[in-house]
CSV table of C-alpha atoms and ligand atoms in Angstrom, one decimal:
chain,number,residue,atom,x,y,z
A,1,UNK,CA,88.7,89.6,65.8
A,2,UNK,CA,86.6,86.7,67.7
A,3,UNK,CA,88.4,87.4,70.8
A,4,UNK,CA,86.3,88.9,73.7
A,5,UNK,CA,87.7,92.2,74.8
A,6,UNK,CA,86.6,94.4,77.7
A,7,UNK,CA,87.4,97.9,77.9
A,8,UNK,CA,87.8,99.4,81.5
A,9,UNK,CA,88.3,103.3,81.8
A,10,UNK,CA,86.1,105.0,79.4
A,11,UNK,CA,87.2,108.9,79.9
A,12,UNK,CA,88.3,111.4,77.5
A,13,UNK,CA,90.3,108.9,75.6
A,14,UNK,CA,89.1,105.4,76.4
A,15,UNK,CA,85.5,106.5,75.3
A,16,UNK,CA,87.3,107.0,71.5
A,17,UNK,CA,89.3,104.1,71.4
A,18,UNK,CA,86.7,101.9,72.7
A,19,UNK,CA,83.7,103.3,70.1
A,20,UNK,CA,86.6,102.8,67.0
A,21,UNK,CA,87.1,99.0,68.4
A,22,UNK,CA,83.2,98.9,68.3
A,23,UNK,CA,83.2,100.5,64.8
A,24,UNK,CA,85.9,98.1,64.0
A,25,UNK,CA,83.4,95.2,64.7
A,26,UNK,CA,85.0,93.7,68.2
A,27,UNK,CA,83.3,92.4,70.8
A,28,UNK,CA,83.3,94.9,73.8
A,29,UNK,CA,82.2,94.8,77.3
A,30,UNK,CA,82.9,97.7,79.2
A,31,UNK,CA,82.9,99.4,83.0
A,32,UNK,CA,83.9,102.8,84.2
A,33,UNK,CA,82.6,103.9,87.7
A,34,UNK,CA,80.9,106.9,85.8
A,35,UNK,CA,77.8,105.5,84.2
A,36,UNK,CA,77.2,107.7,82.0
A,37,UNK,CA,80.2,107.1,79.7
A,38,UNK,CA,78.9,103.6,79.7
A,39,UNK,CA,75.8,104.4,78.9
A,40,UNK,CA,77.5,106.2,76.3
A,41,UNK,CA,79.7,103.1,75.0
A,42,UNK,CA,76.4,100.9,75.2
A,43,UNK,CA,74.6,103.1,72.7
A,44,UNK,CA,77.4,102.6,70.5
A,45,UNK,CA,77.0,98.8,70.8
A,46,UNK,CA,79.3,97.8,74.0
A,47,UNK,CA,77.8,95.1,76.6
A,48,UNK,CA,77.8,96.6,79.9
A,49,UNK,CA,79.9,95.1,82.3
A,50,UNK,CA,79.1,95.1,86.4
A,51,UNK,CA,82.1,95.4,87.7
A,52,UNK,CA,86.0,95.4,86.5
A,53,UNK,CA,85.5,91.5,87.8
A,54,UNK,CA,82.7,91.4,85.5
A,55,UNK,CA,84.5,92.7,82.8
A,56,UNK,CA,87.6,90.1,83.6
A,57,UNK,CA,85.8,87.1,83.7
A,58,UNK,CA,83.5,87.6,80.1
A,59,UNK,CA,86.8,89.1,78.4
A,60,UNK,CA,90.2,86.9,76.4
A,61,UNK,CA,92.1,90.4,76.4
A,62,UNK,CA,91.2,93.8,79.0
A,63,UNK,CA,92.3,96.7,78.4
A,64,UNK,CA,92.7,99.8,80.9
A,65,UNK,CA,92.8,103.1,80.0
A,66,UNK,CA,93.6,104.8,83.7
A,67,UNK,CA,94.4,108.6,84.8
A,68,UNK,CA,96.8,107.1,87.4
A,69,UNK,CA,99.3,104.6,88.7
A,70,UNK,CA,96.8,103.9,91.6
A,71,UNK,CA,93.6,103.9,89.8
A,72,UNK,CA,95.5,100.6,87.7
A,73,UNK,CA,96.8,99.0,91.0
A,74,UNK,CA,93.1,99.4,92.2
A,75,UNK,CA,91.5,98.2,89.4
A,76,UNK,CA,93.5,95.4,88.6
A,77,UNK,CA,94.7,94.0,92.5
A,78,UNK,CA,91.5,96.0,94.3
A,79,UNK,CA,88.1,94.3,95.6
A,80,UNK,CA,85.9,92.9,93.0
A,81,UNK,CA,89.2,93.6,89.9
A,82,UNK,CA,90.3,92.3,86.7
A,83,UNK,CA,92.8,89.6,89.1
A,84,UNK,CA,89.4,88.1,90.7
A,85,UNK,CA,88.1,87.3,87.3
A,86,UNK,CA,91.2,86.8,85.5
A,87,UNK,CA,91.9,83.3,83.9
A,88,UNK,CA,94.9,81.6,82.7
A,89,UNK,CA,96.5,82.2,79.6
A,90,UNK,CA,94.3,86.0,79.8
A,91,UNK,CA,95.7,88.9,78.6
A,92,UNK,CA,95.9,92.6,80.3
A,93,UNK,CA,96.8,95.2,78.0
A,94,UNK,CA,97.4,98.6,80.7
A,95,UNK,CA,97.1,102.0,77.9
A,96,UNK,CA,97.2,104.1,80.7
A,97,UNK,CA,100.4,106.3,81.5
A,98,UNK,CA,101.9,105.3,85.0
A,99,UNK,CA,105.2,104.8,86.4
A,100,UNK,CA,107.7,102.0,84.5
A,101,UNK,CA,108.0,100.4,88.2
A,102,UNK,CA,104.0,100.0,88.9
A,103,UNK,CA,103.9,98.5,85.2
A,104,UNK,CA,106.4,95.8,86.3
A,105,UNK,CA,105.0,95.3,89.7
A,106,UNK,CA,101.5,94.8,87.8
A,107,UNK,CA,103.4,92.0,85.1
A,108,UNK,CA,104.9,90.2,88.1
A,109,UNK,CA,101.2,90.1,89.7
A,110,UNK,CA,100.0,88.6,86.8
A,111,UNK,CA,103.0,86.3,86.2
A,112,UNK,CA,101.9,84.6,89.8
A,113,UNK,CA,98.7,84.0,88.4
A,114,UNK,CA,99.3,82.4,84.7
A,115,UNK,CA,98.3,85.9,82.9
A,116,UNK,CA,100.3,88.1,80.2
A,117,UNK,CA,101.2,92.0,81.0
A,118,UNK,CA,101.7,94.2,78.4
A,119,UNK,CA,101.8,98.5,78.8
A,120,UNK,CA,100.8,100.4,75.8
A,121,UNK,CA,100.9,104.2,76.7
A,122,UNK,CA,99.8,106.2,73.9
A,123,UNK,CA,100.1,109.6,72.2
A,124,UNK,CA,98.3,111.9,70.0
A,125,UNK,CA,95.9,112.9,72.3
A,126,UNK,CA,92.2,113.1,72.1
A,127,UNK,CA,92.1,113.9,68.6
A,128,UNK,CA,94.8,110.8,67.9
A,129,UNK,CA,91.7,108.8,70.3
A,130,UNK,CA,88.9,109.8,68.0
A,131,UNK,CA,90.5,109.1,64.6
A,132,UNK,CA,92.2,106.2,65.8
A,133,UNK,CA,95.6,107.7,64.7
A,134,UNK,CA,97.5,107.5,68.4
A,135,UNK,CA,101.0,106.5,68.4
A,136,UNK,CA,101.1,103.5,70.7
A,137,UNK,CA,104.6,102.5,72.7
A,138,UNK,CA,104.3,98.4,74.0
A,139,UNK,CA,106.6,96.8,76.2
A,140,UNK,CA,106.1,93.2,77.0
A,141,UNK,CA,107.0,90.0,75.1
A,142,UNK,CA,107.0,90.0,71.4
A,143,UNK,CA,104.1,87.0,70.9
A,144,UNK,CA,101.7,89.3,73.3
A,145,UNK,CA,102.0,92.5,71.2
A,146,UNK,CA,101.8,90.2,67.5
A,147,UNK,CA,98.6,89.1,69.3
A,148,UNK,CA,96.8,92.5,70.8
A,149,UNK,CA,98.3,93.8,66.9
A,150,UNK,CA,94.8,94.2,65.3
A,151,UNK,CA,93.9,95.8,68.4
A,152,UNK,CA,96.2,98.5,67.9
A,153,UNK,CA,95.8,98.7,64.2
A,154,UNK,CA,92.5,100.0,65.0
A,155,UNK,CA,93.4,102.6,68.1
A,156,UNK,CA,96.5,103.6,66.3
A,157,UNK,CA,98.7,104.9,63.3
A,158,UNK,CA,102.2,104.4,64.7
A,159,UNK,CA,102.6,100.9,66.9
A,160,UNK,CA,106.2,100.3,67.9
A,161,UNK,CA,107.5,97.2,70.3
A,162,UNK,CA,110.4,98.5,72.1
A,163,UNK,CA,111.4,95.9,74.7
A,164,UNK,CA,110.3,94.3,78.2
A,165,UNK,CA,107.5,95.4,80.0
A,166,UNK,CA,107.7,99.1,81.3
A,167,UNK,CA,110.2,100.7,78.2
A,168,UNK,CA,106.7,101.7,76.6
A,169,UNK,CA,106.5,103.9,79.9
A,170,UNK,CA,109.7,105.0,79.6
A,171,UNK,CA,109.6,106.2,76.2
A,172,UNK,CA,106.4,107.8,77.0
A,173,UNK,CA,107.6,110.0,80.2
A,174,UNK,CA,110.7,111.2,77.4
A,175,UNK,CA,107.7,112.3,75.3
A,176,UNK,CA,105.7,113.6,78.4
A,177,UNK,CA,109.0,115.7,79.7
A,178,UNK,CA,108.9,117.4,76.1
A,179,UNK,CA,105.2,118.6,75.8
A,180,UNK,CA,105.4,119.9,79.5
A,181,UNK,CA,108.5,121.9,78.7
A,182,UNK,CA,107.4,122.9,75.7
A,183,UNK,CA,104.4,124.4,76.4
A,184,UNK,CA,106.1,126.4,79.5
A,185,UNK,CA,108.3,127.5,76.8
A,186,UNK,CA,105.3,128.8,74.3
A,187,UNK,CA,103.2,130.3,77.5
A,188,UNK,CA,106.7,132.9,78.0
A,189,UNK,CA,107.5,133.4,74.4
A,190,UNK,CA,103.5,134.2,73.4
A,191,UNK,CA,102.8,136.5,76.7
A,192,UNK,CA,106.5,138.5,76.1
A,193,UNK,CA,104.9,138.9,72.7
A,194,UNK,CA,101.5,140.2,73.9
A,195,UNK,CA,103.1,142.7,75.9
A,196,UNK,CA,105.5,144.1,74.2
A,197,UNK,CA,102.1,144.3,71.2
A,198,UNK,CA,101.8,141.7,69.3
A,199,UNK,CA,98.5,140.2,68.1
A,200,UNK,CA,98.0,136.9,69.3
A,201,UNK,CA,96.6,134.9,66.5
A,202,UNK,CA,99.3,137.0,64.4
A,203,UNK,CA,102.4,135.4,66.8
A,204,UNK,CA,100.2,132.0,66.0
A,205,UNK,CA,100.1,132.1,62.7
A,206,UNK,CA,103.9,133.2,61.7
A,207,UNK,CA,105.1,130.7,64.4
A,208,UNK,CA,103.4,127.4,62.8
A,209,UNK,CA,105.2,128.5,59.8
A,210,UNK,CA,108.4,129.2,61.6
A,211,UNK,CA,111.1,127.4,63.0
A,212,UNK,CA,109.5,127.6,66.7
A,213,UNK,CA,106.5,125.3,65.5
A,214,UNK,CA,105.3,122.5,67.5
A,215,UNK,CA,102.6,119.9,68.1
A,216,UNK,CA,101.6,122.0,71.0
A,217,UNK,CA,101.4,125.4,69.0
A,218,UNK,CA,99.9,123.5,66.4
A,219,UNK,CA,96.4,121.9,68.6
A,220,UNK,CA,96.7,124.1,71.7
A,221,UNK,CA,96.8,127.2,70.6
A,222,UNK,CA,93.6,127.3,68.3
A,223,UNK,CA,91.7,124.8,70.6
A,224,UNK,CA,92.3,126.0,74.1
A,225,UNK,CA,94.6,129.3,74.4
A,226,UNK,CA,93.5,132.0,71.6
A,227,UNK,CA,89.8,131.0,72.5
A,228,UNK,CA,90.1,130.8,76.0
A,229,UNK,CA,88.1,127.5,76.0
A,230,UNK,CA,90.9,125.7,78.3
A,231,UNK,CA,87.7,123.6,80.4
A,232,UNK,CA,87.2,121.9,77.0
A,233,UNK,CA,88.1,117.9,76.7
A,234,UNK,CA,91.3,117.1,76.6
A,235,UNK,CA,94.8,116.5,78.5
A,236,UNK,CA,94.1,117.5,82.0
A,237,UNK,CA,96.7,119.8,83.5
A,238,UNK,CA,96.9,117.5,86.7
A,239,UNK,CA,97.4,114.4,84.0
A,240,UNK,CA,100.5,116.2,83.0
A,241,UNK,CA,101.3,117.5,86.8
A,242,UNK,CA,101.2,113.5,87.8
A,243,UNK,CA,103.5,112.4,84.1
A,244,UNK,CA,106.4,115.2,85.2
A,245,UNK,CA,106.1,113.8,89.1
A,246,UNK,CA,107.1,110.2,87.2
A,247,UNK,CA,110.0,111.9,85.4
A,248,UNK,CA,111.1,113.7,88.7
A,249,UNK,CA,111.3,110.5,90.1
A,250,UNK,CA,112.7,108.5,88.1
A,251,UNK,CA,115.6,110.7,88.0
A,252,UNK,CA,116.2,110.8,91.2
A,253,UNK,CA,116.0,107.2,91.2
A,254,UNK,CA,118.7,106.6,88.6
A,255,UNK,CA,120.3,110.2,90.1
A,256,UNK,CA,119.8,111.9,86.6
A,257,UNK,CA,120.2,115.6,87.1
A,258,UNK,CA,117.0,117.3,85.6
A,259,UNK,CA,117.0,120.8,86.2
A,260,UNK,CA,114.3,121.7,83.7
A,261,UNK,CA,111.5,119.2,84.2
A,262,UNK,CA,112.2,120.0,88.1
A,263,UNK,CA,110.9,123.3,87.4
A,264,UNK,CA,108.5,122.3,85.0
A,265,UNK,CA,107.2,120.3,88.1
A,266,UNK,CA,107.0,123.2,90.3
A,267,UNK,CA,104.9,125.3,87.8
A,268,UNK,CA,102.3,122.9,86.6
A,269,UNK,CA,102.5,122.5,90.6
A,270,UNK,CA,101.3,125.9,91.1
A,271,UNK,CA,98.8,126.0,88.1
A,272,UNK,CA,97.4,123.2,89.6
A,273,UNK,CA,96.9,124.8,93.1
A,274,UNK,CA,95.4,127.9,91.1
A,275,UNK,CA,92.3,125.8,89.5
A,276,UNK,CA,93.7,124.9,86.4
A,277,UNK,CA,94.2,120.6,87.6
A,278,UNK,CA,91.2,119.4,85.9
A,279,UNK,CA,91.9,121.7,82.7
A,280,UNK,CA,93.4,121.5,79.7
A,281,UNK,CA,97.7,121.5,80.2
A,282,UNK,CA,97.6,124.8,78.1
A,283,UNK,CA,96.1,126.1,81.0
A,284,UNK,CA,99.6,126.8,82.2
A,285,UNK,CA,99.9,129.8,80.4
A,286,UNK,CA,97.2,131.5,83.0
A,287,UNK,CA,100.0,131.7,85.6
A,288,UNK,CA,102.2,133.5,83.1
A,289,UNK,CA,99.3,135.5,82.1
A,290,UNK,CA,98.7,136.5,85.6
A,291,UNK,CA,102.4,138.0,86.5
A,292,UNK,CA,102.6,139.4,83.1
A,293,UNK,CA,98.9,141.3,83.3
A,294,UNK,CA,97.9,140.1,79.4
A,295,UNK,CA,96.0,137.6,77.7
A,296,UNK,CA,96.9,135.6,74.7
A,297,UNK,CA,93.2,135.3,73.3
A,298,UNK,CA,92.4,135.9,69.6
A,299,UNK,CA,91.0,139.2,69.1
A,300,UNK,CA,87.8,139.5,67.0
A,301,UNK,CA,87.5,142.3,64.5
A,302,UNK,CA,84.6,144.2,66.1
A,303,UNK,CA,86.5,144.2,69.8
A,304,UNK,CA,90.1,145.1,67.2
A,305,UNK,CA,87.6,147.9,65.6
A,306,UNK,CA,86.8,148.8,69.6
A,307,UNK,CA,90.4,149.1,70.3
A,308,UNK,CA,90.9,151.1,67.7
A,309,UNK,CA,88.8,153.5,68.4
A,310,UNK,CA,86.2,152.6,65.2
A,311,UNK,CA,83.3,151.7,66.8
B,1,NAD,P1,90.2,110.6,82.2
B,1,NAD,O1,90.4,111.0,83.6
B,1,NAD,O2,89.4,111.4,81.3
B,1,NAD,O3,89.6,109.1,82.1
B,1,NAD,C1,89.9,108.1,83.1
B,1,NAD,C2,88.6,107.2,83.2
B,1,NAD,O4,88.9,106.2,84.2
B,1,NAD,C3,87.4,108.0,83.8
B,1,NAD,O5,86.3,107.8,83.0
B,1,NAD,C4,87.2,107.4,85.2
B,1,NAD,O6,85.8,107.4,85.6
B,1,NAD,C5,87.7,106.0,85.0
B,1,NAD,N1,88.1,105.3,86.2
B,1,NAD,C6,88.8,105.8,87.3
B,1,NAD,N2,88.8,104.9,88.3
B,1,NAD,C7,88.2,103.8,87.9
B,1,NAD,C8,87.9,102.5,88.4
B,1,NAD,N3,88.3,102.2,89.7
B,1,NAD,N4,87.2,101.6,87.7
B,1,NAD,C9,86.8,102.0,86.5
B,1,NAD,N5,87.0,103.1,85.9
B,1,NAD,C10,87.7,104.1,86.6
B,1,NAD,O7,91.7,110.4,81.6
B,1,NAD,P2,92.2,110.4,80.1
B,1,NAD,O8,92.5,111.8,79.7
B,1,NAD,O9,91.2,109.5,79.3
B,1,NAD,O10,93.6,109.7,80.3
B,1,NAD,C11,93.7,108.3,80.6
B,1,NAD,C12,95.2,108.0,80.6
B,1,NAD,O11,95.8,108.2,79.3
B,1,NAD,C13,96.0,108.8,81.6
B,1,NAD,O12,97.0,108.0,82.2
B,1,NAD,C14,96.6,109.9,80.7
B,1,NAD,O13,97.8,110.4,81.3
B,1,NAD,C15,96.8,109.2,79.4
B,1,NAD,N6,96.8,110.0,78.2
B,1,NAD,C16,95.9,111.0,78.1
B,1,NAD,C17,95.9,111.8,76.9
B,1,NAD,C18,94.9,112.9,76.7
B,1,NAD,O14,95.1,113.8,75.8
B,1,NAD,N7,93.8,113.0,77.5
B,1,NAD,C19,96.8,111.5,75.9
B,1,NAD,C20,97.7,110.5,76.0
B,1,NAD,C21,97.6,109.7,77.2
């Protein structure tokens, strides 16, 4: 692609996706307030940019990858942003999850000032980042997305248009309700298990072959909960936390009873409070470890041998 691009938010997923658009051969300036990811992205062949301004002015296309609705406002509308370098006819391509109603503020911003808004949430995590297989969910006119296309072919697998700016959000906080309930729902289920003396990696292995599988049992129990490695990369727990809070209110906005991700709120809530925000979500399953007085960690064979009584 001959466009200039500039990649803004380089953390545990924008650093992927922007190294597989490097390794795809586009041109890529880049800024993230932690210098050492840029450093990173420079190594891999990105121009450093010096601020998101910077980035703005020397880029056709930016794209944001953004833990929050108010790190986008900030980096888009804020002192020395993307909107003070920004020039006609540019487009903004937001990959960040935030709310559906800051993604439409943000297109009407850019409407005022002659630039195209598109949001692009994405899922598959930081595993879909690294092997540019993420799902990718646009909302925005139909010529913007034909044109960011060989953009996405490179982040993603699955690229689907599904409407006006903001129903890529919406689609994404249905997705985002599911793996927060669903891992609740695995952190009962494997620590009932535990206690009533069931090995761990046992339950794991007869589960991904059962009926109760899913994409969360599949990555976050080997990576994160049998090993106990939940400080690892990946989806922070105050990510999710921030994803169900969007749900919460947008139900209450359109007054759509929903009793389960209101709880899930109040847990991840808790966890939070208890040290687990800046973990992986999997770290849920620590509060249910607590009141229930087990662990779900795979077992090794000398500490099994221990147990037993073999040593
Ligand atoms: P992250 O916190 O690891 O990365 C965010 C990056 O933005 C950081 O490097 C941070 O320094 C940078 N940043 C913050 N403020 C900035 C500013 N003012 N200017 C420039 N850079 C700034 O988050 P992440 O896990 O990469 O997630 C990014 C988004 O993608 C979030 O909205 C998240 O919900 C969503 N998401 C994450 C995953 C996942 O598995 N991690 C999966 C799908 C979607």
């Amino acid at each position: 692609m001959e466009k200039r691009i500039g990649f803004i938010g380089l953390g545990a997923m924008g650093l992927y996706m922007a190294k597989n658009l490097l390794k795809g051969g586009v041109n890529l300036t880049v800024y993230d307030i932690n210098q050492d990811v840029v450093n990173d992205a420079v190594i891999s062949g990105a121009k450093a940019g010096a601020s998101n301004k910077d980035v703005s002015e020397k880029s056709d296309i930016v794209i944001t990858m953004l833990p929050q609705d108010e790190h986008v406002r900030t980096v888009l509308a804020g002192e020395k942003g993307v909107f003070e370098g920004c020039q006609p006819g540019q487009i903004i391509v937001d990959m960040s999850t935030i709310s559906p109603g800051t993604s439409k503020d943000m297109a009407k911003e850019c409407d005022k000032r002659g630039i195209k808004y598109i949001d692009a949430p994405v899922s598959g995590g930081t595993k879909g980042a690294e092997t540019g297989t993420l799902t990718i969910m646009v909302g925005g006119q139909k010529e913007v997305y034909d044109e960011c296309m060989p953009l996405f072919e490179i982040m993603g697998k699955n690229i689907f248009h599904l409407g006006d700016v903001g129903t890529g959000q919406t689609v994404k906080m249905v997705n985002q309700i599911l793996c927060a309930v669903n891992m609740l729902g695995i952190s009962e289920a494997f620590v009932l298990g535990v206690k009533s003396g069931a090995d761990p990696e046992v339950i794991y292995n007869i589960i991904r072959n059962s009926a109760g599988n899913s994409w969360q049992i599949d990555g976050r129990m080997p990576n994160y909960v049998l090993t106990g490695e939940f400080t690892k990369p990946g989806f922070a727990l105050d990510l999710q936390l921030k994803d169900i809070g969007i749900a919460v209110n947008t139900g209450k906005e359109l007054k759509v009873p929903i009793p389960v991700t209101a709880l899930a709120y109040q847990l991840y809530t808790a966890a939070s409070n208890s040290g687990c925000g800046k973990m992986d979500m999997s770290s849920i399953i620590t509060l249910f470890e607590e009141m229930a007085g087990v662990q779900v960690r795979k077992v090794y064979s000398d500490e099994k041998e221990v147990a037993a009584g073999v040593n």
